mmCIF file of C-alpha atoms in Angstrom:
data_model
loop_
_atom_site.group_PDB
_atom_site.id
_atom_site.type_symbol
_atom_site.label_atom_id
_atom_site.label_comp_id
_atom_site.label_asym_id
_atom_site.label_seq_id
_atom_site.Cartn_x
_atom_site.Cartn_y
_atom_site.Cartn_z
ATOM 1 C CA MET T 1 123.950 119.225 125.240
ATOM 2 C CA ARG T 2 122.080 118.012 128.116
ATOM 3 C CA ASN T 3 119.028 116.019 128.290
ATOM 4 C CA ASN T 4 115.904 117.683 129.183
ATOM 5 C CA PRO T 5 113.399 115.641 130.807
ATOM 6 C CA PHE T 6 110.824 118.180 130.976
ATOM 7 C CA LEU T 7 111.253 119.097 127.669
ATOM 8 C CA PHE T 8 110.700 115.369 126.696
ATOM 9 C CA TRP T 9 107.711 114.931 128.810
ATOM 10 C CA LEU T 10 106.293 117.953 127.539
ATOM 11 C CA LEU T 11 106.369 117.087 124.246
ATOM 12 C CA LEU T 12 104.759 113.760 124.553
ATOM 13 C CA LEU T 13 101.998 115.877 126.682
ATOM 14 C CA ALA T 14 101.356 118.367 123.828
ATOM 15 C CA ASP T 15 98.122 116.553 122.201
ATOM 16 C CA GLY T 16 97.072 115.620 125.681
ATOM 17 C CA VAL T 17 97.493 111.865 125.502
ATOM 18 C CA PHE T 18 100.785 110.006 125.966
ATOM 19 C CA ALA T 19 101.927 108.097 123.062
ATOM 20 C CA ALA T 20 101.860 104.692 124.929
ATOM 21 C CA ASP T 21 98.140 105.200 125.792
ATOM 22 C CA VAL T 22 97.792 105.079 121.635
ATOM 23 C CA VAL T 23 96.864 101.788 121.159
ATOM 24 C CA LYS T 24 96.279 101.984 117.257
ATOM 25 C CA SER T 25 96.335 104.766 114.530
ATOM 26 C CA VAL T 26 94.188 103.870 111.157
ATOM 27 C CA SER T 27 93.618 106.306 107.880
ATOM 28 C CA VAL T 28 90.605 106.307 106.310
ATOM 29 C CA SER T 29 90.131 107.551 102.929
ATOM 30 C CA VAL T 30 86.225 107.900 101.736
ATOM 31 C CA LEU T 31 84.562 109.837 99.232
ATOM 32 C CA VAL T 32 82.190 112.411 99.543
ATOM 33 C CA GLY T 33 78.318 110.969 100.382
ATOM 34 C CA ASP T 34 79.534 107.553 101.400
ATOM 35 C CA SER T 35 78.861 106.324 105.112
ATOM 36 C CA VAL T 36 81.702 104.823 107.527
ATOM 37 C CA THR T 37 82.078 102.746 110.291
ATOM 38 C CA LEU T 38 84.979 102.968 112.838
ATOM 39 C CA LEU T 39 85.422 100.053 114.100
ATOM 40 C CA THR T 40 85.540 99.142 118.215
ATOM 41 C CA ASP T 41 88.178 96.106 118.892
ATOM 42 C CA ASP T 42 86.525 93.545 121.278
ATOM 43 C CA THR T 43 90.057 92.790 123.043
ATOM 44 C CA GLU T 44 91.080 96.406 123.503
ATOM 45 C CA THR T 45 87.361 97.694 124.689
ATOM 46 C CA GLN T 46 87.382 94.467 126.957
ATOM 47 C CA GLY T 47 86.410 95.185 130.864
ATOM 48 C CA ALA T 48 86.542 99.178 129.792
ATOM 49 C CA GLU T 49 83.940 101.117 132.152
ATOM 50 C CA ALA T 50 82.752 103.197 128.770
ATOM 51 C CA LEU T 51 83.720 104.400 124.949
ATOM 52 C CA LEU T 52 84.466 107.844 124.518
ATOM 53 C CA TRP T 53 84.023 109.614 121.036
ATOM 54 C CA LYS T 54 85.518 113.035 120.383
ATOM 55 C CA ILE T 55 87.149 115.168 117.406
ATOM 56 C CA GLN T 56 91.727 115.689 118.340
ATOM 57 C CA ASP T 57 92.108 118.735 119.821
ATOM 58 C CA GLU T 58 88.294 119.501 120.905
ATOM 59 C CA LYS T 59 87.069 118.935 124.653
ATOM 60 C CA GLN T 60 83.481 118.191 124.245
ATOM 61 C CA PHE T 61 82.724 114.290 123.362
ATOM 62 C CA ILE T 62 80.541 113.568 120.373
ATOM 63 C CA ALA T 63 79.391 110.590 120.835
ATOM 64 C CA GLU T 64 79.580 108.089 124.521
ATOM 65 C CA LEU T 65 78.598 104.743 125.251
ATOM 66 C CA ASP T 66 78.178 103.322 129.146
ATOM 67 C CA LYS T 67 79.530 99.778 129.133
ATOM 68 C CA GLU T 68 77.845 98.652 131.886
ATOM 69 C CA THR T 69 74.358 99.723 131.430
ATOM 70 C CA SER T 70 74.664 99.692 127.205
ATOM 71 C CA LYS T 71 73.213 103.246 127.488
ATOM 72 C CA ILE T 72 74.732 105.813 124.268
ATOM 73 C CA SER T 73 74.446 109.134 124.094
ATOM 74 C CA VAL T 74 75.320 111.385 120.703
ATOM 75 C CA PRO T 75 75.594 115.031 122.024
ATOM 76 C CA GLY T 76 77.043 115.364 118.267
ATOM 77 C CA ASN T 77 74.261 114.939 116.606
ATOM 78 C CA LYS T 78 72.898 118.350 117.967
ATOM 79 C CA GLU T 79 75.339 120.069 116.551
ATOM 80 C CA GLU T 80 75.263 121.880 112.878
ATOM 81 C CA ARG T 81 78.216 120.622 111.148
ATOM 82 C CA PHE T 82 76.608 116.809 112.273
ATOM 83 C CA LYS T 83 73.065 117.034 111.986
ATOM 84 C CA GLY T 84 71.969 113.765 113.406
ATOM 85 C CA ARG T 85 74.477 112.160 110.560
ATOM 86 C CA LEU T 86 76.266 109.941 113.878
ATOM 87 C CA GLU T 87 75.074 106.400 114.754
ATOM 88 C CA LEU T 88 76.743 105.151 117.400
ATOM 89 C CA ASN T 89 76.140 100.915 118.244
ATOM 90 C CA ASN T 90 74.923 100.255 121.650
ATOM 91 C CA GLU T 91 76.750 96.736 122.042
ATOM 92 C CA THR T 92 80.286 97.528 119.989
ATOM 93 C CA GLY T 93 80.640 101.316 120.710
ATOM 94 C CA SER T 94 81.411 101.721 116.723
ATOM 95 C CA LEU T 95 80.879 105.370 115.031
ATOM 96 C CA THR T 96 79.038 105.787 111.893
ATOM 97 C CA ILE T 97 79.233 108.776 110.103
ATOM 98 C CA THR T 98 76.773 108.604 107.318
ATOM 99 C CA ASN T 99 76.639 111.051 104.070
ATOM 100 C CA LEU T 100 80.214 112.773 104.771
ATOM 101 C CA LYS T 101 81.123 116.127 103.828
ATOM 102 C CA THR T 102 84.520 117.377 103.195
ATOM 103 C CA THR T 103 84.041 119.254 106.625
ATOM 104 C CA ASP T 104 84.488 115.773 108.037
ATOM 105 C CA SER T 105 87.758 115.319 107.255
ATOM 106 C CA ARG T 106 89.169 115.004 110.987
ATOM 107 C CA VAL T 107 91.139 112.727 113.524
ATOM 108 C CA TYR T 108 88.121 110.769 115.197
ATOM 109 C CA GLU T 109 89.679 109.618 118.595
ATOM 110 C CA LEU T 110 88.276 106.984 120.400
ATOM 111 C CA GLN T 111 89.029 106.683 124.413
ATOM 112 C CA ILE T 112 88.955 103.187 125.836
ATOM 113 C CA LYS T 113 88.026 104.312 129.675
ATOM 114 C CA LYS T 114 89.610 101.863 131.764
ATOM 115 C CA LYS T 115 91.485 101.835 135.304
ATOM 116 C CA GLU T 116 94.133 102.962 132.461
ATOM 117 C CA SER T 117 92.821 104.720 129.611
ATOM 118 C CA LYS T 118 93.597 103.757 126.043
ATOM 119 C CA TYR T 119 93.284 105.349 122.447
ATOM 120 C CA THR T 120 92.701 104.450 119.432
ATOM 121 C CA ARG T 121 92.750 107.432 116.334
ATOM 122 C CA PHE T 122 91.232 107.772 112.992
ATOM 123 C CA ASN T 123 92.793 109.708 110.776
ATOM 124 C CA VAL T 124 89.267 110.398 108.185
ATOM 125 C CA THR T 125 89.913 112.179 104.670
ATOM 126 C CA VAL T 126 87.039 112.415 102.567
ATOM 127 C CA ARG T 127 87.834 113.680 98.656
ATOM 128 C CA ASP T 128 84.949 115.789 96.781
ATOM 129 C CA GLU T 129 84.952 113.201 93.169
ATOM 130 C CA MET T 130 82.274 112.787 91.131
ATOM 131 C CA LYS T 131 80.125 109.343 91.791
ATOM 132 C CA ILE T 132 78.034 109.394 88.225
ATOM 133 C CA GLU T 133 79.415 107.420 85.499
ATOM 134 C CA TRP T 134 77.740 107.708 82.156
ATOM 135 C CA VAL T 135 78.077 106.016 79.448
ATOM 136 C CA LYS T 136 76.601 105.280 75.964
ATOM 137 C CA GLU T 137 74.377 101.820 75.159
ATOM 138 C CA GLY T 138 76.932 99.195 74.336
ATOM 139 C CA GLU T 139 79.938 100.587 76.061
ATOM 140 C CA SER T 140 82.084 99.300 79.467
ATOM 141 C CA VAL T 141 81.694 101.204 82.519
ATOM 142 C CA THR T 142 84.254 100.565 85.226
ATOM 143 C CA LEU T 143 82.942 100.828 88.909
ATOM 144 C CA HIS T 144 85.528 101.856 90.771
ATOM 145 C CA THR T 145 86.960 100.933 94.127
ATOM 146 C CA GLY T 146 89.327 103.559 94.244
ATOM 147 C CA LEU T 147 91.826 101.307 95.474
ATOM 148 C CA ILE T 148 95.275 100.912 94.408
ATOM 149 C CA ASP T 149 95.793 97.207 96.344
ATOM 150 C CA ILE T 150 92.787 95.387 98.127
ATOM 151 C CA LYS T 151 95.189 93.928 100.955
ATOM 152 C CA GLU T 152 93.515 96.233 103.093
ATOM 153 C CA TYR T 153 90.345 95.039 103.221
ATOM 154 C CA ASP T 154 88.815 91.997 104.074
ATOM 155 C CA LEU T 155 85.289 92.191 102.229
ATOM 156 C CA ILE T 156 85.079 93.756 98.929
ATOM 157 C CA PHE T 157 81.028 93.624 97.942
ATOM 158 C CA TRP T 158 79.376 94.978 95.151
ATOM 159 C CA LYS T 159 75.366 95.066 94.408
ATOM 160 C CA TYR T 160 72.727 96.479 92.070
ATOM 161 C CA LYS T 161 69.182 96.721 93.807
ATOM 162 C CA ASP T 162 69.080 93.033 96.267
ATOM 163 C CA GLU T 163 70.965 91.567 93.732
ATOM 164 C CA ARG T 164 74.346 90.528 94.130
ATOM 165 C CA MET T 165 77.317 91.095 91.297
ATOM 166 C CA ALA T 166 80.448 90.357 92.561
ATOM 167 C CA GLU T 167 82.368 89.470 96.740
ATOM 168 C CA MET T 168 86.139 89.037 97.492
ATOM 169 C CA ASN T 169 86.411 87.761 100.675
ATOM 170 C CA ARG T 170 90.177 87.237 101.670
ATOM 171 C CA LYS T 171 89.565 85.669 104.769
ATOM 172 C CA THR T 172 86.898 82.801 103.306
ATOM 173 C CA ASN T 173 89.460 82.922 100.103
ATOM 174 C CA ARG T 174 85.947 83.441 98.280
ATOM 175 C CA HIS T 175 86.039 85.194 95.003
ATOM 176 C CA SER T 176 83.114 85.255 93.174
ATOM 177 C CA VAL T 177 81.216 87.254 89.735
ATOM 178 C CA TYR T 178 77.841 86.692 90.024
ATOM 179 C CA ASN T 179 76.953 86.496 86.036
ATOM 180 C CA ASP T 180 74.015 84.730 86.028
ATOM 181 C CA THR T 181 72.160 86.587 88.899
ATOM 182 C CA ASN T 182 68.253 86.730 87.251
ATOM 183 C CA GLY T 183 69.570 86.836 83.849
ATOM 184 C CA ARG T 184 70.387 89.902 83.917
ATOM 185 C CA PHE T 185 74.297 90.752 83.610
ATOM 186 C CA GLU T 186 74.329 87.662 81.304
ATOM 187 C CA GLY T 187 78.371 86.823 81.305
ATOM 188 C CA ARG T 188 79.143 90.695 81.174
ATOM 189 C CA LEU T 189 80.742 91.271 84.808
ATOM 190 C CA MET T 190 84.370 91.200 84.865
ATOM 191 C CA ARG T 191 86.263 92.093 88.275
ATOM 192 C CA HIS T 192 89.494 93.638 88.583
ATOM 193 C CA GLU T 193 92.134 91.033 91.100
ATOM 194 C CA ASN T 194 93.943 93.985 92.342
ATOM 195 C CA THR T 195 91.424 96.942 92.937
ATOM 196 C CA GLY T 196 88.085 95.206 93.177
ATOM 197 C CA SER T 197 86.745 97.583 90.521
ATOM 198 C CA LEU T 198 83.680 96.100 88.590
ATOM 199 C CA THR T 199 83.171 96.313 84.921
ATOM 200 C CA ILE T 200 80.451 95.805 83.063
ATOM 201 C CA ARG T 201 80.467 95.133 79.413
ATOM 202 C CA ASP T 202 78.287 95.577 76.252
ATOM 203 C CA THR T 203 75.734 97.606 78.708
ATOM 204 C CA LYS T 204 72.313 98.258 78.217
ATOM 205 C CA THR T 205 69.843 100.842 79.230
ATOM 206 C CA THR T 206 68.257 98.714 81.748
ATOM 207 C CA ASP T 207 71.334 98.537 83.143
ATOM 208 C CA SER T 208 70.961 102.651 84.625
ATOM 209 C CA GLY T 209 70.451 102.865 88.231
ATOM 210 C CA ASP T 210 72.371 102.877 91.767
ATOM 211 C CA TYR T 211 75.263 100.452 92.201
ATOM 212 C CA TYR T 212 76.365 99.493 95.949
ATOM 213 C CA LEU T 213 79.479 98.944 97.177
ATOM 214 C CA ASN T 214 80.374 97.560 100.623
ATOM 215 C CA MET T 215 84.140 97.280 102.011
ATOM 216 C CA SER T 216 85.351 96.257 105.132
ATOM 217 C CA SER T 217 89.074 95.971 107.237
ATOM 218 C CA SER T 218 89.160 95.279 110.520
ATOM 219 C CA SER T 219 89.244 98.709 111.720
ATOM 220 C CA HIS T 220 86.574 100.179 109.526
ATOM 221 C CA SER T 221 83.758 99.423 106.614
ATOM 222 C CA LEU T 222 81.919 101.596 104.564
ATOM 223 C CA GLN T 223 79.665 102.056 101.841
ATOM 224 C CA ARG T 224 79.175 103.978 98.689
ATOM 225 C CA THR T 225 76.749 104.252 95.764
ATOM 226 C CA ILE T 226 77.492 104.787 92.368
ATOM 227 C CA LYS T 227 74.948 106.101 89.843
ATOM 228 C CA VAL T 228 75.353 104.633 86.155
ATOM 229 C CA ILE T 229 73.504 106.462 83.268
ATOM 230 C CA VAL T 230 73.354 104.489 80.309
ATOM 231 C CA LYS T 231 72.547 106.711 77.444
ATOM 232 C CA ALA T 232 70.627 105.218 74.112
ATOM 233 C CA GLN T 233 72.043 105.202 70.958
ATOM 234 C CA PRO T 234 70.299 106.910 68.128
ATOM 235 C CA HIS T 235 67.868 104.661 66.502
ATOM 236 C CA SER T 236 68.964 103.606 62.484
ATOM 237 C CA GLY T 237 65.376 103.958 61.970
ATOM 238 C CA ALA T 238 65.482 107.870 62.679
ATOM 239 C CA ALA T 239 68.432 108.321 60.409
ATOM 240 C CA SER T 240 66.736 106.444 57.454
ATOM 241 C CA GLY T 241 63.561 108.598 57.990
ATOM 242 C CA ILE T 242 65.461 111.757 57.621
ATOM 243 C CA SER T 243 67.300 110.373 55.099
ATOM 244 C CA GLY T 244 64.311 109.402 52.949
ATOM 245 C CA ALA T 245 62.536 113.114 53.793
ATOM 246 C CA GLY T 246 65.997 114.351 52.457
ATOM 247 C CA VAL T 247 65.598 112.227 48.943
ATOM 248 C CA GLY T 248 61.860 113.692 48.583
ATOM 249 C CA LEU T 249 62.442 117.122 49.083
ATOM 250 C CA VAL T 250 65.362 116.509 46.106
ATOM 251 C CA VAL T 251 62.290 114.663 44.041
ATOM 252 C CA TRP T 252 60.322 117.342 44.396
ATOM 253 C CA ALA T 253 62.855 120.678 43.563
ATOM 254 C CA VAL T 254 63.292 118.683 40.002
ATOM 255 C CA THR T 255 60.202 118.172 39.544
ATOM 256 C CA VAL T 256 59.198 121.692 40.033
ATOM 257 C CA LEU T 257 61.836 123.302 37.551
ATOM 258 C CA MET T 258 60.840 120.514 35.025
ATOM 259 C CA LEU T 259 57.132 122.043 35.119
ATOM 260 C CA GLN T 260 58.532 125.536 34.995
ATOM 261 C CA GLU T 261 60.505 124.647 31.921
ATOM 262 C CA VAL T 262 57.562 123.500 30.001
#
């Protein structure tokens, strides 16, 4: 069978971009409600005239940065599907999508406009999973990153309100758990080496609230909020009161029977 050069080039052009023009392809897995930032690379964008974001197979751009004037335009925010959830950094051209929905699961394409344009693709998958943890007072609760291995990320950072809880920084080789932060957690924190997840032991009702996770890699970063609700255990005094009331009823019944017999 003879080679068909025309067919070969036709296949390369099927998605509108030459394979050689795609400098990077990244897969990103996030949860509904997360915010994700698709990061640009300084070495790749150096000397670019403009950075243009669009969804693969669509013609219209959703965000644009003019590198010469640092002016940005985010026409995607006017679309019903995004409704103002897009943010474009006017220095780096990185694109942030906030409050993610399952319908945001798409391939986002960055065109680095130069004399010979290059492309970076981000395959974003948004999973619909619950981010509320219910636990009874005194039990342990684990805040999950959803990772099997943290090697993909350079930094994993946990905090409660403005208080630091744990940090895993591969670049500085710093792995810390801030058990003594304001005495709130009092040695009750335990981090998981492989996944970056964080466990709070011997929970208290005062541990209820929003916990914040930040994870960063060279290609993207994400921000997640996990709500923890610690339910109080029934007080022993309440049970004693009920028991006492039961004994009182028995004594009263016996007294009535004795009086009837007399």
